[in-house]
mmCIF file of C-alpha atoms in Angstrom:
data_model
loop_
_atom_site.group_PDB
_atom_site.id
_atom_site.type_symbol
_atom_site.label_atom_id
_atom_site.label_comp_id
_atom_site.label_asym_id
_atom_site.label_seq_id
_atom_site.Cartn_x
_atom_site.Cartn_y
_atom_site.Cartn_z
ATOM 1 C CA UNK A 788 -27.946 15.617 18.878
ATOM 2 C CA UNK A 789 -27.216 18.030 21.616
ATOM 3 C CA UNK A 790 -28.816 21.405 21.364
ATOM 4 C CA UNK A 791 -27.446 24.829 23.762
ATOM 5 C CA UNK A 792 -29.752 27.182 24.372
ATOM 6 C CA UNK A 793 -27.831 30.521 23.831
ATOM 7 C CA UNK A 794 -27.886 30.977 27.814
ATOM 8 C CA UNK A 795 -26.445 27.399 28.435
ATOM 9 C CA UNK A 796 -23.728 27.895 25.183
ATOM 10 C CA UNK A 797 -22.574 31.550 26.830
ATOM 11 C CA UNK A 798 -21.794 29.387 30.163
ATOM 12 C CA UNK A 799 -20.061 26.622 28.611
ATOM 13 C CA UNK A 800 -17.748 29.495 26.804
ATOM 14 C CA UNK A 801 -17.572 31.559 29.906
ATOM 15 C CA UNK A 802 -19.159 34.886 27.625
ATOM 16 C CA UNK A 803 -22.259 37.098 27.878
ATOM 17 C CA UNK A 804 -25.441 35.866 25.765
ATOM 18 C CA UNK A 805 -24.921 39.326 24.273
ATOM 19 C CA UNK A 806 -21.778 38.174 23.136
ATOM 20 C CA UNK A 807 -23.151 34.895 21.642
ATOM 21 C CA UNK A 808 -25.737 36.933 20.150
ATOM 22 C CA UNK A 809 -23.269 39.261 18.290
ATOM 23 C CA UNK A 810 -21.302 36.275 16.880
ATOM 24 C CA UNK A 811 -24.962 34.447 15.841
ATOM 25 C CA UNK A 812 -25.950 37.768 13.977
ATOM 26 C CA UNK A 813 -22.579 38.463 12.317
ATOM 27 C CA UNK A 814 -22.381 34.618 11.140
ATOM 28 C CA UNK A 815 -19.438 33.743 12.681
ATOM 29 C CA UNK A 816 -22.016 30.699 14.167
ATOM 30 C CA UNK A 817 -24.647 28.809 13.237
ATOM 31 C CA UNK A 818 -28.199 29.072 15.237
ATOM 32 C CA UNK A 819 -31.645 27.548 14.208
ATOM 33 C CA UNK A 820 -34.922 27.754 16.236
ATOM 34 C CA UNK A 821 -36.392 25.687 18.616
ATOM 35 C CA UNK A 822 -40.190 24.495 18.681
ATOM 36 C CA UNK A 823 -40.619 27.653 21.188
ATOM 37 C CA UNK A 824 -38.686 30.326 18.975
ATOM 38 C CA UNK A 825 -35.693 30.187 21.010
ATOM 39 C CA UNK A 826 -32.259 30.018 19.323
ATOM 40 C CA UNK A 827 -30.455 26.859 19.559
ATOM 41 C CA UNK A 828 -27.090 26.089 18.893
ATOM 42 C CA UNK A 829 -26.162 22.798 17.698
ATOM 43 C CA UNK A 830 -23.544 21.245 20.092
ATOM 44 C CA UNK A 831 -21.347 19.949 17.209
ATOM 45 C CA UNK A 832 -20.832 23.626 15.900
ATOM 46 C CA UNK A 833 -20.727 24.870 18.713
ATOM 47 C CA UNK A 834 -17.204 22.220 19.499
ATOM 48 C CA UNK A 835 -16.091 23.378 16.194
ATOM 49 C CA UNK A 836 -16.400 27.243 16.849
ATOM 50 C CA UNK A 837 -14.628 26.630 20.359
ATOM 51 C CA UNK A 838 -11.633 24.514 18.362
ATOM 52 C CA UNK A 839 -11.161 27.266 16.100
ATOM 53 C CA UNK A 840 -11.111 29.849 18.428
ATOM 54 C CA UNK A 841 -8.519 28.644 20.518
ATOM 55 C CA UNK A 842 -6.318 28.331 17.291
ATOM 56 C CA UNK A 843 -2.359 28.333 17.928
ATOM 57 C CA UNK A 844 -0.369 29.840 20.170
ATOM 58 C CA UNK A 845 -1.047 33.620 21.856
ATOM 59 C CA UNK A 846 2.177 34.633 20.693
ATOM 60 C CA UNK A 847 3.066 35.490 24.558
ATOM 61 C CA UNK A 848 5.170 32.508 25.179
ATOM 62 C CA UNK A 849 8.008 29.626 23.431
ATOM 63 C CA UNK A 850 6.392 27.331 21.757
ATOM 64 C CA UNK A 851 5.677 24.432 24.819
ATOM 65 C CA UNK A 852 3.648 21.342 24.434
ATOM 66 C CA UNK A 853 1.277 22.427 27.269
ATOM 67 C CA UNK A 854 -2.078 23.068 25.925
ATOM 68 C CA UNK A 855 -3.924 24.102 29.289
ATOM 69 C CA UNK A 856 -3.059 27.428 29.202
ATOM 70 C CA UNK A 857 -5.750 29.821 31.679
ATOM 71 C CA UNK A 858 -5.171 33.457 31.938
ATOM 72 C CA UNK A 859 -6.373 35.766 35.352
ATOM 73 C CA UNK A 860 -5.445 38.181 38.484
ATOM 74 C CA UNK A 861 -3.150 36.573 41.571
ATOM 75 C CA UNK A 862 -5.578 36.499 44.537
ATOM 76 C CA UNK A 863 -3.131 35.375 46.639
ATOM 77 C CA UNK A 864 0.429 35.147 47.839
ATOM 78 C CA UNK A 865 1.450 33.334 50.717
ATOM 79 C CA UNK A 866 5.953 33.331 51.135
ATOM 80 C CA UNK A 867 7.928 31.263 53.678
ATOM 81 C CA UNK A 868 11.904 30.782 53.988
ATOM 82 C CA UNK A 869 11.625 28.931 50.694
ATOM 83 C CA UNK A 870 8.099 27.669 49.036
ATOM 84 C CA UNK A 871 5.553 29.463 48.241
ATOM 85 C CA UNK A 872 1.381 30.003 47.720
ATOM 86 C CA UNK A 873 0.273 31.635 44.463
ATOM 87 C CA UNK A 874 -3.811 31.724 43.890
ATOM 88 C CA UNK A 875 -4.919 32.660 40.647
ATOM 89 C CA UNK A 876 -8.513 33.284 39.497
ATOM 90 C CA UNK A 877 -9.159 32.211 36.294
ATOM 91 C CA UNK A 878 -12.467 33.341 35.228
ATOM 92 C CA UNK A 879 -14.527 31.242 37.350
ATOM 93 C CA UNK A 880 -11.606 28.757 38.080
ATOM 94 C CA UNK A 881 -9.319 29.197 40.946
ATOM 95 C CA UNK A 882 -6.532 27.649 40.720
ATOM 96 C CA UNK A 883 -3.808 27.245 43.804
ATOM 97 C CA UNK A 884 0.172 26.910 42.502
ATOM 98 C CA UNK A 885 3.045 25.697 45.205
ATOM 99 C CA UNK A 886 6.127 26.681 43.784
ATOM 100 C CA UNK A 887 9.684 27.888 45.214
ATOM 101 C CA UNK A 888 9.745 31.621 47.044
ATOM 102 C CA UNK A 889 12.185 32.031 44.442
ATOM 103 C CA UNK A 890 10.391 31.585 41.258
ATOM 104 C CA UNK A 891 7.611 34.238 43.029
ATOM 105 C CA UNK A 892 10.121 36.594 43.716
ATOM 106 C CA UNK A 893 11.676 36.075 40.022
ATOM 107 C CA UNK A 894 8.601 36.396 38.088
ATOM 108 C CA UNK A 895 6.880 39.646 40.059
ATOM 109 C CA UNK A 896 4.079 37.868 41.712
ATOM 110 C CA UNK A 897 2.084 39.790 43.945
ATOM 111 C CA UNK A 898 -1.369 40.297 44.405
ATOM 112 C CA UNK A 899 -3.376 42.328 41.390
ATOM 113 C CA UNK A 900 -0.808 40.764 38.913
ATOM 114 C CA UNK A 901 -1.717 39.333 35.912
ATOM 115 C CA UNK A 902 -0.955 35.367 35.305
ATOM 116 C CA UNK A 903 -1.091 32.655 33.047
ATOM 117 C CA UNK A 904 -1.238 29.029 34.795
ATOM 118 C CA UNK A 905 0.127 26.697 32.330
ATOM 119 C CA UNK A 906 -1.182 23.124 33.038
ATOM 120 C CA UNK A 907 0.095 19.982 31.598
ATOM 121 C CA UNK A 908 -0.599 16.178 33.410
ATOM 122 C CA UNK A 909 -0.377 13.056 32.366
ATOM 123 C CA UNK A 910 -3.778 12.920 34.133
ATOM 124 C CA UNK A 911 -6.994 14.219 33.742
ATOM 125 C CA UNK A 912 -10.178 13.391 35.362
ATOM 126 C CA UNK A 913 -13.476 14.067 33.703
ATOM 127 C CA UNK A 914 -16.797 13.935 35.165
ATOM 128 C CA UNK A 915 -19.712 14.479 33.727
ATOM 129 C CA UNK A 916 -22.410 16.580 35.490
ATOM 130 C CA UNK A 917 -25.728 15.396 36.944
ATOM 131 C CA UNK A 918 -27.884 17.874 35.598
ATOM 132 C CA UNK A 919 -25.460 18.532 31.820
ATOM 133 C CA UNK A 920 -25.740 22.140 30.125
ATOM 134 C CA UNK A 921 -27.907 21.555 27.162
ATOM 135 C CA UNK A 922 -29.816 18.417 28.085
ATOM 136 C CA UNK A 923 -33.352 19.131 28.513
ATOM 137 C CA UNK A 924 -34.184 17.085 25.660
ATOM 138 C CA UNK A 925 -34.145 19.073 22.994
ATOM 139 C CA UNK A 926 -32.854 15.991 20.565
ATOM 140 C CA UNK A 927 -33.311 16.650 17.011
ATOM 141 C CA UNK A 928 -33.192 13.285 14.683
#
């Protein structure tokens, strides 16, 4: 079984290890030790406490059946005569919308705004890492 260091878990969640440490010591998730004293997080609980953190919906929208929902500042807004350029950041994600000048000038967009890129495809691509989070062979049997 995979085991997260509380370092590798706070990067997976995109949160501080003091964070992680405050939901550890309050219970709200599982930790053992490792052979060196370390805290470890099993990966399975750590899946589960992700799943039930992201719960329903945030209340801020209709109900939609896009799941992909990532919240952050416009970076960027570049207009012509009719599309448009809207960069978001995302925590560390940046993510790049083209959409009608339009639907920018409807919705407020401009630079220091707050946005919520909604994300739904009928593909997704997923890679897995040369060097994975929370493989340094740390297998417990």
């Amino acid at each position: 079984m995979t085991m997260f260091r509380m370092g590798e878990a706070a990067e997976l969640l995109g949160v501080s290890v003091d964070t992680m440490r405050r939901w550890v010591d309050a219970g709200r998730l599982a930790a053992s030790r490792d052979e060196h004293g370390h805290r470890v997080i099993d990966g399975v609980d750590l899946a589960t406490f992700v799943r039930a953190q992201a719960g329903g919906s945030d209340g801020r929208s209709e109900e939609s059946s896009a799941r992909n929902r990532l919240r952050g500042i416009v970076t960027a807004v570049v207009k012509d005569a009719v599309m448009a350029q809207v960069d978001i950041q995302a925590g560390p994600f940046r993510l790049v919308s083209l959409m009608s000048r339009e639907a920018v000038d409807h919705l407020g967009l401009e630079v220091g705004s707050v946005a919520v890129a909604v994300i739904k495809s009928t593909t997704v691509v997923v890679e897995k890492p040369i060097t994975t989070v929370g493989s340094r062979g740390r297998a417990n049997a």
